[in-house]
Short mmCIF file of C-alpha atoms and ligand atoms in Angstrom, two decimals:
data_model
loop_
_atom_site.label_atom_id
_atom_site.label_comp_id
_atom_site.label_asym_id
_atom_site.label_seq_id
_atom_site.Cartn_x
_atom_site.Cartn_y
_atom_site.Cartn_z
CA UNK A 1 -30.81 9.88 -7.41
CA UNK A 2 -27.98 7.31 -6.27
CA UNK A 3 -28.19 6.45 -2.25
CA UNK A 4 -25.39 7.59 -0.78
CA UNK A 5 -22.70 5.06 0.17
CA UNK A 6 -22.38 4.52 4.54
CA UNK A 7 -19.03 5.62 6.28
CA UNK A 8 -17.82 2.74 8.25
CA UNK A 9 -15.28 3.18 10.61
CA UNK A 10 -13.14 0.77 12.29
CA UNK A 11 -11.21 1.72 15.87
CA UNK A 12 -9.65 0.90 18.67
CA UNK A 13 -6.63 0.82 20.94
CA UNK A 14 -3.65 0.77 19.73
CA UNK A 15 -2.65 -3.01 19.10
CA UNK A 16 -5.75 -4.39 18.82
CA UNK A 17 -5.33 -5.84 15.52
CA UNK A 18 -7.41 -3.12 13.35
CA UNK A 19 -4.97 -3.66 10.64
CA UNK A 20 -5.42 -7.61 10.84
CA UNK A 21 -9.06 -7.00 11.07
CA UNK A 22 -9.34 -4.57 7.96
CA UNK A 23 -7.32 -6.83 5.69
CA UNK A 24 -9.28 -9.94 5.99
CA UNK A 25 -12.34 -8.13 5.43
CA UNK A 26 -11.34 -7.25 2.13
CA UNK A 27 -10.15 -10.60 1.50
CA UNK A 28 -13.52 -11.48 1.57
CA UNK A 29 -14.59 -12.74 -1.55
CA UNK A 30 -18.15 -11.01 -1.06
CA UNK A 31 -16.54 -7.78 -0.43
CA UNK A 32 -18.21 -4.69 -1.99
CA UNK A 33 -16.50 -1.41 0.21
CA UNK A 34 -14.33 0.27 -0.81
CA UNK A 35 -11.16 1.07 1.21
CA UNK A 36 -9.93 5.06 2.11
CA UNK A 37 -6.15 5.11 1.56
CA UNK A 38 -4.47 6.79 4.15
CA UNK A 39 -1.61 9.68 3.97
CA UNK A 40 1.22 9.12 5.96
CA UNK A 41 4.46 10.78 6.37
CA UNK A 42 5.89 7.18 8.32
CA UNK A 43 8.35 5.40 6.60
CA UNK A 44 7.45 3.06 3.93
CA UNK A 45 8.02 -0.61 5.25
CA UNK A 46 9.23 -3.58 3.73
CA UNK A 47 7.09 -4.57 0.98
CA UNK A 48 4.47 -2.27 1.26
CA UNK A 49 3.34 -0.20 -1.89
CA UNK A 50 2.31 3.39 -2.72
CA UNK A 51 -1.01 4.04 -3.20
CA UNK A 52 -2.26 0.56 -2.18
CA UNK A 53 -1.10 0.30 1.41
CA UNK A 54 -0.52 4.37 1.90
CA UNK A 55 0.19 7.35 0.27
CA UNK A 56 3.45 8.30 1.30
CA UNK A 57 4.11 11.92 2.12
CA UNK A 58 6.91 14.26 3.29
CA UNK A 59 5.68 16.21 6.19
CA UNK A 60 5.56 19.30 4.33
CA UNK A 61 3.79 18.33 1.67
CA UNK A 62 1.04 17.01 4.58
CA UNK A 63 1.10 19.92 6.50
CA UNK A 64 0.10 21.54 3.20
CA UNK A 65 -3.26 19.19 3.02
CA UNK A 66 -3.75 19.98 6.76
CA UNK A 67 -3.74 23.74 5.83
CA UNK A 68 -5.78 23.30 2.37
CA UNK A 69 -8.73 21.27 4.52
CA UNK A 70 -8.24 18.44 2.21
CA UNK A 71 -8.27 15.67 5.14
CA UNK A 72 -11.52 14.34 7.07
CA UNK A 73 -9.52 13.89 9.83
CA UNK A 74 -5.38 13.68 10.47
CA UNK A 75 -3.73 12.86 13.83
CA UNK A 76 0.11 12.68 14.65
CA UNK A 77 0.95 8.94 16.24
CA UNK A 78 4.22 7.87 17.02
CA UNK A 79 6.23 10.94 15.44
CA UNK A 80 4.11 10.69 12.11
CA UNK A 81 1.01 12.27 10.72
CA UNK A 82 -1.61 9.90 9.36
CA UNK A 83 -4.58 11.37 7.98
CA UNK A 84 -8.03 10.99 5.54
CA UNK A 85 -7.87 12.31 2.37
CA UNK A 86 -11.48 14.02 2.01
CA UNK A 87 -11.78 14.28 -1.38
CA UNK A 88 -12.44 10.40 -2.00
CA UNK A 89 -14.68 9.90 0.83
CA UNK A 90 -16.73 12.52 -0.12
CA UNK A 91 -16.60 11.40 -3.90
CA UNK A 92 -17.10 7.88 -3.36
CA UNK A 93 -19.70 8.12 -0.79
CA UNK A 94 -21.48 10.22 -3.32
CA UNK A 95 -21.07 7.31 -5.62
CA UNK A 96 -23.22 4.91 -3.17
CA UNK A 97 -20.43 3.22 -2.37
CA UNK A 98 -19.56 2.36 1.32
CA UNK A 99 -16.27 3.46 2.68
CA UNK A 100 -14.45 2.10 5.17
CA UNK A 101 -11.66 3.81 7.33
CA UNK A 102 -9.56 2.19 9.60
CA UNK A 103 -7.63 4.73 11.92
CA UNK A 104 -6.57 5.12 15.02
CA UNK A 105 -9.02 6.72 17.83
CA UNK A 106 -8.35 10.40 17.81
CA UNK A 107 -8.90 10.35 14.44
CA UNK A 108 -11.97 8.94 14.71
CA UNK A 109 -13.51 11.22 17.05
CA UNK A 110 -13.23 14.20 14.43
CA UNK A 111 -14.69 12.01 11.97
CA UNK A 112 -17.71 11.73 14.57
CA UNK A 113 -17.89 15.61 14.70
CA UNK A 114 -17.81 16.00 10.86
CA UNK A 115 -19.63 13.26 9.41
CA UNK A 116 -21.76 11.74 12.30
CA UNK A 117 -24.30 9.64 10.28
CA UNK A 118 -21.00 7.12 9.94
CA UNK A 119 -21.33 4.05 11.65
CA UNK A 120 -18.37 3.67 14.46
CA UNK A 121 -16.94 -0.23 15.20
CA UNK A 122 -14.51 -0.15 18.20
CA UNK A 123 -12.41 -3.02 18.22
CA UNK A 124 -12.06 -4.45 21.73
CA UNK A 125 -9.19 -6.40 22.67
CA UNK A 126 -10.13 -9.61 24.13
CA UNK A 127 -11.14 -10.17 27.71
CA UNK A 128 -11.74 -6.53 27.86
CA UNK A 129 -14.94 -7.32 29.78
CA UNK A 130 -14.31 -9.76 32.19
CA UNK A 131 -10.66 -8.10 33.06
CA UNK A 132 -11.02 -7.70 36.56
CA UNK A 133 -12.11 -11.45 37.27
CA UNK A 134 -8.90 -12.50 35.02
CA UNK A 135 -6.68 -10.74 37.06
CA UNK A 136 -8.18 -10.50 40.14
CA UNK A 137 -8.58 -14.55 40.35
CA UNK A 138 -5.05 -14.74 39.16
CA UNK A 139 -3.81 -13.34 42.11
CA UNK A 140 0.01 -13.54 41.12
CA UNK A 141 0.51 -9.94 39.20
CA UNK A 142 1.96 -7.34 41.52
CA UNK A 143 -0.34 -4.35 42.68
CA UNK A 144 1.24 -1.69 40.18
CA UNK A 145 0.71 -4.49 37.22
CA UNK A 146 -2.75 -4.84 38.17
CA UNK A 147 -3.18 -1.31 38.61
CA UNK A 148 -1.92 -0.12 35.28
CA UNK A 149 -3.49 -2.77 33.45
CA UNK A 150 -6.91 -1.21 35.17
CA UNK A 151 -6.20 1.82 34.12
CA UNK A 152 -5.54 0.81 30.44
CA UNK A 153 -9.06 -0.87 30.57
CA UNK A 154 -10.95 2.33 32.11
CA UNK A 155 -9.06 4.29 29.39
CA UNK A 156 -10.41 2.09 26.79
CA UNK A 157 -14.16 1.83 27.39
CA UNK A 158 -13.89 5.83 28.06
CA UNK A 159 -13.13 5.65 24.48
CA UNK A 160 -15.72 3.39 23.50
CA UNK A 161 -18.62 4.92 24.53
CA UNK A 162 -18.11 7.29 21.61
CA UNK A 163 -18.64 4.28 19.52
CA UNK A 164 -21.91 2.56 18.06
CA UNK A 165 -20.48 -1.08 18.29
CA UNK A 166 -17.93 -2.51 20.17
CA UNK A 167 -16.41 -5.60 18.72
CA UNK A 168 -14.37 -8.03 20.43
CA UNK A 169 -11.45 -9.01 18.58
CA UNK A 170 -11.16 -12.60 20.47
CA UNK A 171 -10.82 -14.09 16.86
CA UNK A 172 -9.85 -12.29 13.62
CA UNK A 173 -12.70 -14.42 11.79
CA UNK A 174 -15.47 -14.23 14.84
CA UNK A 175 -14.94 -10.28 14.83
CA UNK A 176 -15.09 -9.91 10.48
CA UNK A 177 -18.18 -11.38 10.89
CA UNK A 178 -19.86 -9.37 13.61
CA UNK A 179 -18.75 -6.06 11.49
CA UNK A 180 -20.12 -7.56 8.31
CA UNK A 181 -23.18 -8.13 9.89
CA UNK A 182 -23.56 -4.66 11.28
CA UNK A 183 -22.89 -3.11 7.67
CA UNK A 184 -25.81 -5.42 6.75
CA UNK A 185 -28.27 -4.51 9.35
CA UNK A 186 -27.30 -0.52 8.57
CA UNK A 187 -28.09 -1.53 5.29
CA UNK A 188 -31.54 -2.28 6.64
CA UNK A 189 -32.41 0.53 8.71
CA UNK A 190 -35.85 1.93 7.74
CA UNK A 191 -34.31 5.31 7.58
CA UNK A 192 -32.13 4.45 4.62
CA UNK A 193 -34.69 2.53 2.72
CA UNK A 194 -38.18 3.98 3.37
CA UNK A 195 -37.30 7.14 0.45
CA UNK A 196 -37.43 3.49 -2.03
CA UNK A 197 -40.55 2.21 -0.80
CA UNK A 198 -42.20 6.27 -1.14
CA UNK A 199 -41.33 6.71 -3.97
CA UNK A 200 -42.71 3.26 -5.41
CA UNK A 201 -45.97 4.48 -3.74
CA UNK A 202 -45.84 7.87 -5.76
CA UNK A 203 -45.54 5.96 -8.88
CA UNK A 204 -48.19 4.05 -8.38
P1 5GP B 1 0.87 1.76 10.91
O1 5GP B 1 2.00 2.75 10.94
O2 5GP B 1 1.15 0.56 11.77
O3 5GP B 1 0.46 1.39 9.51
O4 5GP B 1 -0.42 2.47 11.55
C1 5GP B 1 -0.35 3.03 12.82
C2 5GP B 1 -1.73 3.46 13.28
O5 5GP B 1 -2.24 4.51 12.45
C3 5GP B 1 -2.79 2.35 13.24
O6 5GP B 1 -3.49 2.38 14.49
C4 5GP B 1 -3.71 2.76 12.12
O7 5GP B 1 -5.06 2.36 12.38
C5 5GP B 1 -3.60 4.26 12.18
N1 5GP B 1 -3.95 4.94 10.93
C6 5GP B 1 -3.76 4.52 9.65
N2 5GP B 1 -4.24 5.42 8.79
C7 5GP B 1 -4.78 6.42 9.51
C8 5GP B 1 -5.46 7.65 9.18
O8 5GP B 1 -5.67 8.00 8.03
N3 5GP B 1 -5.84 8.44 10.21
C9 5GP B 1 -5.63 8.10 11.51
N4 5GP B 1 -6.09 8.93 12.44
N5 5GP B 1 -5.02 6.96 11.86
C10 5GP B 1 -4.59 6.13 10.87
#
């Protein structure tokens, strides 16, 4: 029986750099995942392609996937729809391939309810963690600047503790690294593998 391929998805707030992030990892000349092709109903932009950078979509004709349950997950961002196609994941998973996602974070969170056993990389921007210091020490921002930065940070590690692994994105190369490490550790877990060594045994 062929292992089943491991969901990866990649999140965060937007601006981050998720795109930037997602497009040198499969520049990668080791790269072996396979990328999920988003639907969009946006605009296509300058030099980008159908059916390599999106597939592009009237609204009706997504709405229509939205009502035939043939996304993992959709979510409406900026006055478009963007959404999973479900078929592929679902094929190509079944294929043992890994697939990686890279969508935006309410989008994510359905994919946590519907396929949970997917491994979940927020991208953090960086200085997330020591925030407070950097701005505190400053001491030249106004209150309200301060204040709504703040806020933007509280919002953002609310959202990461939905997460398995939170990345900083401090450098594009630093943080492709981390997340190809932590598709190579999942690779490891005992729970994945120990069906192998079993079955060696039974043959035996
Ligand atoms: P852009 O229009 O700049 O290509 O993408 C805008 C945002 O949509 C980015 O944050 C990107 O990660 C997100 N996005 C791209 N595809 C999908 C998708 O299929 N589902 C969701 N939920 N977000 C997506």
């Amino acid at each position: 029986m062929t292992e089943r391929g491991l969901l990866i998805v990649l999140s965060g707030p937007s601006g981050v750099g998720k795109g930037t992030v997602r497009k040198a990892i499969f520049e990668q000349p080791d790269n072996d995942l396979d990328y999920s092709i988003s639907m969009t109903t946006r605009k296509k932009r300058e030099g980008e392609i159908e059916g390599v950078d999106y597939f592009f979509r009237t609204k009706d004709q997504f709405e229509e996937l939205i009502a035939n349950g043939g996304l993992l997950e959709y979510a409406e961002y900026v006055g478009n729809y963007y959404g999973t196609p479900l078929d592929y994941v679902n094929q190509t998973l079944a294929s043992g391939k890994d697939v990686f996602l890279e969508i935006e974070v309410q989008g994510a969170l359905q994919v946590r309810e519907k396929m949970p056993e997917g491994i979940f990389i927020f991208l953090t921007p960086p200085g997330l963690g020591e925030l407070k210091s950097r701005i505190v020490g400053r001491g030249t921002d106004e209150v309200a600047v301060i204040e709504r930065r703040m806020m933007k940070a509280v919002e953002e590690i609310n959202l990461m503790q939905h997460y398995d692994y939170a990345v900083e994105n401090d450098k594009v190369e630093n943080a492709v690294n981390k997340i190809k490490s932590i598709i190579e550790c999942e690779h490891l877990k005992v729970s994945r593998v120990v069906h192998r060594y079993k079955k060696m045994i039974e043959e035996l």
